[in-house]
Amino acid sequence: MTDIRKQLLAAFEAEHREHLQAIRTALDHAGGGEIDLMDVFRRAHSLKGAARAVDLPAVEEVAHQLEALFSQVLDGQQALDDPAIATVRQNLDLIEDLVADVLKPSGPQTPSAPASKPVVLEPEPDGPKTDASADTGTGSYLRVAVEQMEELSNSMHQLLAELQADEGIDETLRQIELEIRGLRRGWDQLHAQVNALGHAAQAQQGRNGPSIAPHLRDFDQGLKALFRRLSALSRDRRQSSWSIEQAARQVRDSIDRVSLVSAETVFGGFGHMVREIARKAGRDVHVRSIGLDIQVDRQVLQALKDPVMHLLRNAVSHGAEPPEERVAKGKPERAEVSLELASRGGRLAISIRDDGRGPNLARIEQVAVERGLLQPRDAGHLPQMMDQLLSLVFTPGFSTAGEVDRLSGRGMGLSVVAEAVRKLQGSVLLRPRYPHGTEVLLNVPFTAARQPLLLLEAEERTFGLPSHAVERLLRLPASTLESVEGRPTARIEIGGEDVIVPVVALATLTGSPNAPLPTEAGHVKAVLVRHGSRTCALAVNAFHDVRTMLVSDVQAIGLNELVSGTVLLENELPALVLSPDKLVEQWVKNEGKLAAGGLGLTRWAPEEGRRARTILVVDDSITTRTLEKSILEAQGYAVLLSVDGIDALHVLRSGEAIVDLVIADVEMPRMDGFGLLQAIKNDQRLSTLPVILMTSRADPEDVRKGLDLGASAYITKQKFDQRELLATIGQVL
């Protein structure tokens, strides 16, 4: 059993005993009417969530039955009489037995089904029964062709895209319902007036004249019946759409898990290969591989296989000095090259680094001038900024190698690396290491097909921008924009410092060089994107949506470098997916003089020198707090813990720690997650603090309430997904 598993079970053991004892004590006082039904309901709810966190489905099932029973009691559908109390006590005993079986040294670690069924007051409808005799205790395996799995995965992603596109029907139906509601209100107001006019007309014509009252009554009843039917249809449609989407997402997650393989299967032999190549070239190199147990989509790993191998070869050919040169510099005689894989912000981060010479900026500038990529620099003029020079090494045919041998190639490798990463909607960055060496960072999604995109509009064209690259969305007053050499800029706080950022009309980078800066009501809408240490604000006409979409690898004529793929919108029209890195590089290329002056440049600091982001986790379940704390700390975050909203506000207002993000449950004593969120947004000192609500309350009304109150995201934990949590944190921070 892993250490974290032991910690979680230990936390759960203490937590479940506390909840069981509190519920039993409450039941003892139920006869006198002193029981706090909300408290016992919340404890059953917390017990269910904690059981899910430690992967004990049997306990979760029983706790769910308790929660359902207490919910019925709260709603007045069930009396807490002697039979109900007996049922609760039996289920409490069953939970105690199940947990004891898990925790005993010789017992099973995660029972998949309870030894006996949870007791319910009413029998549930019969369903398909599992044949226990079929479970022999050993796993069964089926050989499936990779192509079939990829086809199944693509079909699933396409289904989700269709379901997402189908959301437009729900919105149309909702609008029709609102219009009918408005017509009904108008009719109710007119009904009395029409009735009065009808009576007056009948009086003038005499008692024997035709009466319109029956027709009015029939119309009124028909309108009300139509409204009831439409309201019921709209309600059923929303419920059906929600259920279908949740089922589809569960199938998608299951398929994704099958499609993931260990990085060891593709990168495992790289260390030996690099050592052999270096040995034949007379170099002594120690190769370290870290994080190869991480699970990644096989397609992503295959697409990165050759690029990563080339970067490792480069680390040896361009980085590793001869032993005597290393000794003279005070380095160990043996060079070191590292390959590290990690999950950061819900994406795969690959680092290839060495402790060698580091980038030769003078040689890069010389080759760039020789190839016409840069103009010769006059004496006394400052050199290009470091990020500009380092980005040139990914140009096709660029090489600083003096000759072609088995290690140093013809300069095609790094451009191929950049192209492979771009097709995966990722980014690549070359930078020096301190005190010596070079590091290449690749950042790509874990899966190849589905990508979270920000859909935006520029000059009546819709584009997609990978959301991982979006720093923030801006609405800048046009009057506050400054001018640097005739170009609009904005002063924006980034990482604790004021940075002068260029404001560029996105259309000028995508084929309309003379496009004006779009403004609306005296403001400029812009998306802040970052590549390395360079930041740009891309001005657009509108933001539409953030959604996960199926990205196809289709090139666009005239925009090859900027476009990394296409997606299909609801109207079956394609939208181009843009590469944020290439957009920033395009601006640097177009505005070389401004870029050389440092516009949009932020201070670069080594990862180890940066302050770890601090996250406040607010949850009344000690098991959930322990689980989330272990996940977040493994990603390098500092974590603070609070047991409810009141405790969290005390931590935030005390000022004892700088908190960058709050992750809060909704169901908590004293002050729930909604109350905490509202208190944060109403406090001027805390109002800009991002808050993620993470709860099992998945009702659309709860989601809408959380977002309306100002939550940055709302994650349901019906099926806890570590990658979704980290991806959401990565986007928010």
PDB file of N, CA and C in Angstrom, residues 13-90:
ATOM      1  N   GLU A  13     -10.413   6.683   8.754  1.00  0.00           N
ATOM      2  CA  GLU A  13     -10.788   5.917   9.946  1.00  0.00           C
ATOM      3  C   GLU A  13     -11.252   6.848  11.051  1.00  0.00           C
ATOM      4  N   ALA A  14     -10.474   7.919  11.273  1.00  0.00           N
ATOM      5  CA  ALA A  14     -10.857   8.857  12.334  1.00  0.00           C
ATOM      6  C   ALA A  14     -12.136   9.605  11.970  1.00  0.00           C
ATOM      7  N   GLU A  15     -12.247  10.011  10.709  1.00  0.00           N
ATOM      8  CA  GLU A  15     -13.408  10.798  10.292  1.00  0.00           C
ATOM      9  C   GLU A  15     -14.694   9.974  10.344  1.00  0.00           C
ATOM     10  N   HIS A  16     -14.637   8.734   9.868  1.00  0.00           N
ATOM     11  CA  HIS A  16     -15.874   7.949   9.816  1.00  0.00           C
ATOM     12  C   HIS A  16     -16.381   7.625  11.225  1.00  0.00           C
ATOM     13  N   ARG A  17     -15.435   7.413  12.177  1.00  0.00           N
ATOM     14  CA  ARG A  17     -15.854   7.159  13.549  1.00  0.00           C
ATOM     15  C   ARG A  17     -16.552   8.388  14.147  1.00  0.00           C
ATOM     16  N   GLU A  18     -16.020   9.558  13.833  1.00  0.00           N
ATOM     17  CA  GLU A  18     -16.627  10.795  14.351  1.00  0.00           C
ATOM     18  C   GLU A  18     -18.058  10.944  13.825  1.00  0.00           C
ATOM     19  N   HIS A  19     -18.251  10.700  12.503  1.00  0.00           N
ATOM     20  CA  HIS A  19     -19.584  10.846  11.927  1.00  0.00           C
ATOM     21  C   HIS A  19     -20.555   9.794  12.473  1.00  0.00           C
ATOM     22  N   LEU A  20     -20.097   8.552  12.570  1.00  0.00           N
ATOM     23  CA  LEU A  20     -20.970   7.492  13.077  1.00  0.00           C
ATOM     24  C   LEU A  20     -21.412   7.785  14.514  1.00  0.00           C
ATOM     25  N   GLN A  21     -20.462   8.224  15.352  1.00  0.00           N
ATOM     26  CA  GLN A  21     -20.790   8.506  16.747  1.00  0.00           C
ATOM     27  C   GLN A  21     -21.777   9.664  16.850  1.00  0.00           C
ATOM     28  N   ALA A  22     -21.563  10.709  16.019  1.00  0.00           N
ATOM     29  CA  ALA A  22     -22.455  11.868  16.074  1.00  0.00           C
ATOM     30  C   ALA A  22     -23.866  11.497  15.633  1.00  0.00           C
ATOM     31  N   ILE A  23     -23.988  10.676  14.587  1.00  0.00           N
ATOM     32  CA  ILE A  23     -25.324  10.270  14.114  1.00  0.00           C
ATOM     33  C   ILE A  23     -26.016   9.395  15.150  1.00  0.00           C
ATOM     34  N   ARG A  24     -25.261   8.479  15.764  1.00  0.00           N
ATOM     35  CA  ARG A  24     -25.863   7.610  16.790  1.00  0.00           C
ATOM     36  C   ARG A  24     -26.341   8.426  17.990  1.00  0.00           C
ATOM     37  N   THR A  25     -25.528   9.390  18.383  1.00  0.00           N
ATOM     38  CA  THR A  25     -25.920  10.246  19.512  1.00  0.00           C
ATOM     39  C   THR A  25     -27.187  11.029  19.174  1.00  0.00           C
ATOM     40  N   ALA A  26     -27.258  11.510  17.929  1.00  0.00           N
ATOM     41  CA  ALA A  26     -28.455  12.251  17.519  1.00  0.00           C
ATOM     42  C   ALA A  26     -29.687  11.360  17.536  1.00  0.00           C
ATOM     43  N   LEU A  27     -29.531  10.109  17.109  1.00  0.00           N
ATOM     44  CA  LEU A  27     -30.667   9.184  17.098  1.00  0.00           C
ATOM     45  C   LEU A  27     -31.157   8.888  18.516  1.00  0.00           C
ATOM     46  N   ASP A  28     -30.216   8.882  19.477  1.00  0.00           N
ATOM     47  CA  ASP A  28     -30.604   8.630  20.870  1.00  0.00           C
ATOM     48  C   ASP A  28     -31.568   9.703  21.389  1.00  0.00           C
ATOM     49  N   HIS A  29     -31.468  10.924  20.822  1.00  0.00           N
ATOM     50  CA  HIS A  29     -32.317  12.029  21.300  1.00  0.00           C
ATOM     51  C   HIS A  29     -33.464  12.309  20.333  1.00  0.00           C
ATOM     52  N   ALA A  30     -33.644  11.421  19.340  1.00  0.00           N
ATOM     53  CA  ALA A  30     -34.689  11.669  18.340  1.00  0.00           C
ATOM     54  C   ALA A  30     -36.076  11.633  18.947  1.00  0.00           C
ATOM     55  N   GLY A  31     -36.275  10.787  19.961  1.00  0.00           N
ATOM     56  CA  GLY A  31     -37.597  10.670  20.564  1.00  0.00           C
ATOM     57  C   GLY A  31     -38.075  11.955  21.182  1.00  0.00           C
ATOM     58  N   GLY A  32     -37.165  12.751  21.714  1.00  0.00           N
ATOM     59  CA  GLY A  32     -37.562  14.007  22.350  1.00  0.00           C
ATOM     60  C   GLY A  32     -37.624  15.169  21.390  1.00  0.00           C
ATOM     61  N   GLY A  33     -37.418  14.892  20.101  1.00  0.00           N
ATOM     62  CA  GLY A  33     -37.483  15.948  19.097  1.00  0.00           C
ATOM     63  C   GLY A  33     -36.300  16.880  19.116  1.00  0.00           C
ATOM     64  N   GLU A  34     -35.178  16.464  19.717  1.00  0.00           N
ATOM     65  CA  GLU A  34     -34.012  17.339  19.823  1.00  0.00           C
ATOM     66  C   GLU A  34     -32.987  17.098  18.716  1.00  0.00           C
ATOM     67  N   ILE A  35     -33.304  16.264  17.748  1.00  0.00           N
ATOM     68  CA  ILE A  35     -32.334  15.910  16.724  1.00  0.00           C
ATOM     69  C   ILE A  35     -32.170  17.044  15.704  1.00  0.00           C
ATOM     70  N   ASP A  36     -30.917  17.315  15.324  1.00  0.00           N
ATOM     71  CA  ASP A  36     -30.595  18.307  14.291  1.00  0.00           C
ATOM     72  C   ASP A  36     -30.510  17.563  12.961  1.00  0.00           C
ATOM     73  N   LEU A  37     -31.599  17.562  12.208  1.00  0.00           N
ATOM     74  CA  LEU A  37     -31.666  16.779  10.979  1.00  0.00           C
ATOM     75  C   LEU A  37     -30.657  17.267   9.936  1.00  0.00           C
ATOM     76  N   MET A  38     -30.428  18.584   9.860  1.00  0.00           N
ATOM     77  CA  MET A  38     -29.458  19.099   8.887  1.00  0.00           C
ATOM     78  C   MET A  38     -28.058  18.595   9.191  1.00  0.00           C
ATOM     79  N   ASP A  39     -27.736  18.471  10.468  1.00  0.00           N
ATOM     80  CA  ASP A  39     -26.405  18.016  10.841  1.00  0.00           C
ATOM     81  C   ASP A  39     -26.206  16.541  10.466  1.00  0.00           C
ATOM     82  N   VAL A  40     -27.203  15.692  10.752  1.00  0.00           N
ATOM     83  CA  VAL A  40     -27.030  14.278  10.420  1.00  0.00           C
ATOM     84  C   VAL A  40     -27.028  14.080   8.909  1.00  0.00           C
ATOM     85  N   PHE A  41     -27.837  14.889   8.199  1.00  0.00           N
ATOM     86  CA  PHE A  41     -27.817  14.814   6.726  1.00  0.00           C
ATOM     87  C   PHE A  41     -26.439  15.194   6.192  1.00  0.00           C
ATOM     88  N   ARG A  42     -25.886  16.286   6.731  1.00  0.00           N
ATOM     89  CA  ARG A  42     -24.569  16.731   6.263  1.00  0.00           C
ATOM     90  C   ARG A  42     -23.500  15.695   6.577  1.00  0.00           C
ATOM     91  N   ARG A  43     -23.604  15.045   7.737  1.00  0.00           N
ATOM     92  CA  ARG A  43     -22.600  14.040   8.091  1.00  0.00           C
ATOM     93  C   ARG A  43     -22.679  12.821   7.158  1.00  0.00           C
ATOM     94  N   ALA A  44     -23.894  12.417   6.796  1.00  0.00           N
ATOM     95  CA  ALA A  44     -24.034  11.314   5.838  1.00  0.00           C
ATOM     96  C   ALA A  44     -23.451  11.716   4.484  1.00  0.00           C
ATOM     97  N   HIS A  45     -23.706  12.968   4.100  1.00  0.00           N
ATOM     98  CA  HIS A  45     -23.161  13.479   2.843  1.00  0.00           C
ATOM     99  C   HIS A  45     -21.631  13.505   2.876  1.00  0.00           C
ATOM    100  N   SER A  46     -21.062  13.996   3.977  1.00  0.00           N
ATOM    101  CA  SER A  46     -19.604  14.046   4.116  1.00  0.00           C
ATOM    102  C   SER A  46     -18.998  12.651   4.136  1.00  0.00           C
ATOM    103  N   LEU A  47     -19.690  11.726   4.782  1.00  0.00           N
ATOM    104  CA  LEU A  47     -19.214  10.351   4.847  1.00  0.00           C
ATOM    105  C   LEU A  47     -19.177   9.729   3.453  1.00  0.00           C
ATOM    106  N   LYS A  48     -20.178  10.030   2.645  1.00  0.00           N
ATOM    107  CA  LYS A  48     -20.205   9.521   1.268  1.00  0.00           C
ATOM    108  C   LYS A  48     -19.042  10.088   0.466  1.00  0.00           C
ATOM    109  N   GLY A  49     -18.815  11.396   0.580  1.00  0.00           N
ATOM    110  CA  GLY A  49     -17.717  12.011  -0.153  1.00  0.00           C
ATOM    111  C   GLY A  49     -16.358  11.504   0.288  1.00  0.00           C
ATOM    112  N   ALA A  50     -16.188  11.294   1.590  1.00  0.00           N
ATOM    113  CA  ALA A  50     -14.911  10.781   2.098  1.00  0.00           C
ATOM    114  C   ALA A  50     -14.664   9.363   1.617  1.00  0.00           C
ATOM    115  N   ALA A  51     -15.734   8.549   1.578  1.00  0.00           N
ATOM    116  CA  ALA A  51     -15.583   7.172   1.088  1.00  0.00           C
ATOM    117  C   ALA A  51     -15.180   7.157  -0.383  1.00  0.00           C
ATOM    118  N   ARG A  52     -15.765   8.096  -1.156  1.00  0.00           N
ATOM    119  CA  ARG A  52     -15.385   8.183  -2.559  1.00  0.00           C
ATOM    120  C   ARG A  52     -13.921   8.601  -2.695  1.00  0.00           C
ATOM    121  N   ALA A  53     -13.469   9.502  -1.835  1.00  0.00           N
ATOM    122  CA  ALA A  53     -12.095   9.999  -1.914  1.00  0.00           C
ATOM    123  C   ALA A  53     -11.069   8.894  -1.680  1.00  0.00           C
ATOM    124  N   VAL A  54     -11.399   7.915  -0.809  1.00  0.00           N
ATOM    125  CA  VAL A  54     -10.463   6.818  -0.541  1.00  0.00           C
ATOM    126  C   VAL A  54     -10.806   5.574  -1.350  1.00  0.00           C
ATOM    127  N   ASP A  55     -11.728   5.722  -2.316  1.00  0.00           N
ATOM    128  CA  ASP A  55     -12.086   4.637  -3.230  1.00  0.00           C
ATOM    129  C   ASP A  55     -12.641   3.425  -2.478  1.00  0.00           C
ATOM    130  N   LEU A  56     -13.675   3.655  -1.670  1.00  0.00           N
ATOM    131  CA  LEU A  56     -14.394   2.581  -0.991  1.00  0.00           C
ATOM    132  C   LEU A  56     -15.848   2.610  -1.457  1.00  0.00           C
ATOM    133  N   PRO A  57     -16.124   2.074  -2.638  1.00  0.00           N
ATOM    134  CA  PRO A  57     -17.481   2.179  -3.200  1.00  0.00           C
ATOM    135  C   PRO A  57     -18.544   1.514  -2.346  1.00  0.00           C
ATOM    136  N   ALA A  58     -18.186   0.449  -1.621  1.00  0.00           N
ATOM    137  CA  ALA A  58     -19.175  -0.223  -0.779  1.00  0.00           C
ATOM    138  C   ALA A  58     -19.653   0.710   0.325  1.00  0.00           C
ATOM    139  N   VAL A  59     -18.722   1.381   0.989  1.00  0.00           N
ATOM    140  CA  VAL A  59     -19.081   2.328   2.047  1.00  0.00           C
ATOM    141  C   VAL A  59     -19.839   3.510   1.447  1.00  0.00           C
ATOM    142  N   GLU A  60     -19.402   3.960   0.277  1.00  0.00           N
ATOM    143  CA  GLU A  60     -20.073   5.080  -0.381  1.00  0.00           C
ATOM    144  C   GLU A  60     -21.538   4.754  -0.666  1.00  0.00           C
ATOM    145  N   GLU A  61     -21.798   3.516  -1.088  1.00  0.00           N
ATOM    146  CA  GLU A  61     -23.173   3.113  -1.401  1.00  0.00           C
ATOM    147  C   GLU A  61     -24.061   3.161  -0.156  1.00  0.00           C
ATOM    148  N   VAL A  62     -23.557   2.649   0.950  1.00  0.00           N
ATOM    149  CA  VAL A  62     -24.354   2.646   2.179  1.00  0.00           C
ATOM    150  C   VAL A  62     -24.581   4.079   2.664  1.00  0.00           C
ATOM    151  N   ALA A  63     -23.525   4.897   2.614  1.00  0.00           N
ATOM    152  CA  ALA A  63     -23.665   6.296   3.041  1.00  0.00           C
ATOM    153  C   ALA A  63     -24.670   7.032   2.157  1.00  0.00           C
ATOM    154  N   HIS A  64     -24.685   6.670   0.872  1.00  0.00           N
ATOM    155  CA  HIS A  64     -25.650   7.288  -0.043  1.00  0.00           C
ATOM    156  C   HIS A  64     -27.090   6.960   0.376  1.00  0.00           C
ATOM    157  N   GLN A  65     -27.308   5.723   0.792  1.00  0.00           N
ATOM    158  CA  GLN A  65     -28.643   5.336   1.255  1.00  0.00           C
ATOM    159  C   GLN A  65     -29.044   6.124   2.500  1.00  0.00           C
ATOM    160  N   LEU A  66     -28.085   6.334   3.399  1.00  0.00           N
ATOM    161  CA  LEU A  66     -28.364   7.135   4.597  1.00  0.00           C
ATOM    162  C   LEU A  66     -28.702   8.580   4.214  1.00  0.00           C
ATOM    163  N   GLU A  67     -27.915   9.130   3.304  1.00  0.00           N
ATOM    164  CA  GLU A  67     -28.147  10.504   2.859  1.00  0.00           C
ATOM    165  C   GLU A  67     -29.538  10.636   2.236  1.00  0.00           C
ATOM    166  N   ALA A  68     -29.923   9.658   1.406  1.00  0.00           N
ATOM    167  CA  ALA A  68     -31.238   9.699   0.755  1.00  0.00           C
ATOM    168  C   ALA A  68     -32.359   9.628   1.797  1.00  0.00           C
ATOM    169  N   LEU A  69     -32.177   8.779   2.815  1.00  0.00           N
ATOM    170  CA  LEU A  69     -33.208   8.645   3.847  1.00  0.00           C
ATOM    171  C   LEU A  69     -33.371   9.957   4.614  1.00  0.00           C
ATOM    172  N   PHE A  70     -32.242  10.558   5.039  1.00  0.00           N
ATOM    173  CA  PHE A  70     -32.325  11.817   5.788  1.00  0.00           C
ATOM    174  C   PHE A  70     -32.898  12.930   4.922  1.00  0.00           C
ATOM    175  N   SER A  71     -32.621  12.888   3.610  1.00  0.00           N
ATOM    176  CA  SER A  71     -33.182  13.888   2.704  1.00  0.00           C
ATOM    177  C   SER A  71     -34.697  13.779   2.655  1.00  0.00           C
ATOM    178  N   GLN A  72     -35.205  12.526   2.633  1.00  0.00           N
ATOM    179  CA  GLN A  72     -36.647  12.326   2.628  1.00  0.00           C
ATOM    180  C   GLN A  72     -37.275  12.822   3.931  1.00  0.00           C
ATOM    181  N   VAL A  73     -36.568  12.613   5.031  1.00  0.00           N
ATOM    182  CA  VAL A  73     -37.076  13.090   6.323  1.00  0.00           C
ATOM    183  C   VAL A  73     -37.130  14.611   6.335  1.00  0.00           C
ATOM    184  N   LEU A  74     -36.089  15.266   5.828  1.00  0.00           N
ATOM    185  CA  LEU A  74     -36.050  16.728   5.785  1.00  0.00           C
ATOM    186  C   LEU A  74     -37.171  17.276   4.909  1.00  0.00           C
ATOM    187  N   ASP A  75     -37.484  16.575   3.795  1.00  0.00           N
ATOM    188  CA  ASP A  75     -38.522  17.046   2.871  1.00  0.00           C
ATOM    189  C   ASP A  75     -39.931  16.675   3.323  1.00  0.00           C
ATOM    190  N   GLY A  76     -40.043  15.978   4.456  1.00  0.00           N
ATOM    191  CA  GLY A  76     -41.356  15.597   4.945  1.00  0.00           C
ATOM    192  C   GLY A  76     -41.956  14.393   4.248  1.00  0.00           C
ATOM    193  N   GLN A  77     -41.147  13.696   3.428  1.00  0.00           N
ATOM    194  CA  GLN A  77     -41.654  12.517   2.714  1.00  0.00           C
ATOM    195  C   GLN A  77     -41.538  11.248   3.546  1.00  0.00           C
ATOM    196  N   GLN A  78     -40.792  11.318   4.642  1.00  0.00           N
ATOM    197  CA  GLN A  78     -40.568  10.137   5.473  1.00  0.00           C
ATOM    198  C   GLN A  78     -40.484  10.584   6.922  1.00  0.00           C
ATOM    199  N   ALA A  79     -41.114   9.839   7.779  1.00  0.00           N
ATOM    200  CA  ALA A  79     -41.049  10.148   9.207  1.00  0.00           C
ATOM    201  C   ALA A  79     -39.859   9.428   9.832  1.00  0.00           C
ATOM    202  N   LEU A  80     -39.206  10.096  10.776  1.00  0.00           N
ATOM    203  CA  LEU A  80     -38.098   9.463  11.483  1.00  0.00           C
ATOM    204  C   LEU A  80     -38.679   8.669  12.657  1.00  0.00           C
ATOM    205  N   ASP A  81     -39.401   7.609  12.299  1.00  0.00           N
ATOM    206  CA  ASP A  81     -40.038   6.778  13.316  1.00  0.00           C
ATOM    207  C   ASP A  81     -39.111   5.628  13.700  1.00  0.00           C
ATOM    208  N   ASP A  82     -39.634   4.712  14.506  1.00  0.00           N
ATOM    209  CA  ASP A  82     -38.802   3.605  14.988  1.00  0.00           C
ATOM    210  C   ASP A  82     -38.253   2.732  13.858  1.00  0.00           C
ATOM    211  N   PRO A  83     -39.063   2.358  12.834  1.00  0.00           N
ATOM    212  CA  PRO A  83     -38.489   1.568  11.738  1.00  0.00           C
ATOM    213  C   PRO A  83     -37.378   2.308  10.999  1.00  0.00           C
ATOM    214  N   ALA A  84     -37.562   3.621  10.793  1.00  0.00           N
ATOM    215  CA  ALA A  84     -36.531   4.389  10.093  1.00  0.00           C
ATOM    216  C   ALA A  84     -35.249   4.453  10.920  1.00  0.00           C
ATOM    217  N   ILE A  85     -35.397   4.669  12.224  1.00  0.00           N
ATOM    218  CA  ILE A  85     -34.217   4.723  13.103  1.00  0.00           C
ATOM    219  C   ILE A  85     -33.507   3.376  13.112  1.00  0.00           C
ATOM    220  N   ALA A  86     -34.272   2.286  13.134  1.00  0.00           N
ATOM    221  CA  ALA A  86     -33.665   0.947  13.094  1.00  0.00           C
ATOM    222  C   ALA A  86     -32.893   0.754  11.798  1.00  0.00           C
ATOM    223  N   THR A  87     -33.450   1.247  10.688  1.00  0.00           N
ATOM    224  CA  THR A  87     -32.764   1.151   9.396  1.00  0.00           C
ATOM    225  C   THR A  87     -31.448   1.916   9.421  1.00  0.00           C
ATOM    226  N   VAL A  88     -31.471   3.123   9.966  1.00  0.00           N
ATOM    227  CA  VAL A  88     -30.253   3.933  10.050  1.00  0.00           C
ATOM    228  C   VAL A  88     -29.198   3.220  10.884  1.00  0.00           C
ATOM    229  N   ARG A  89     -29.602   2.687  12.018  1.00  0.00           N
ATOM    230  CA  ARG A  89     -28.633   2.017  12.901  1.00  0.00           C
ATOM    231  C   ARG A  89     -28.016   0.801  12.201  1.00  0.00           C
ATOM    232  N   GLN A  90     -28.823   0.044  11.448  1.00  0.00           N
ATOM    233  CA  GLN A  90     -28.279  -1.109  10.739  1.00  0.00           C
ATOM    234  C   GLN A  90     -27.246  -0.675   9.692  1.00  0.00           C
TER     235      GLN A  90
END
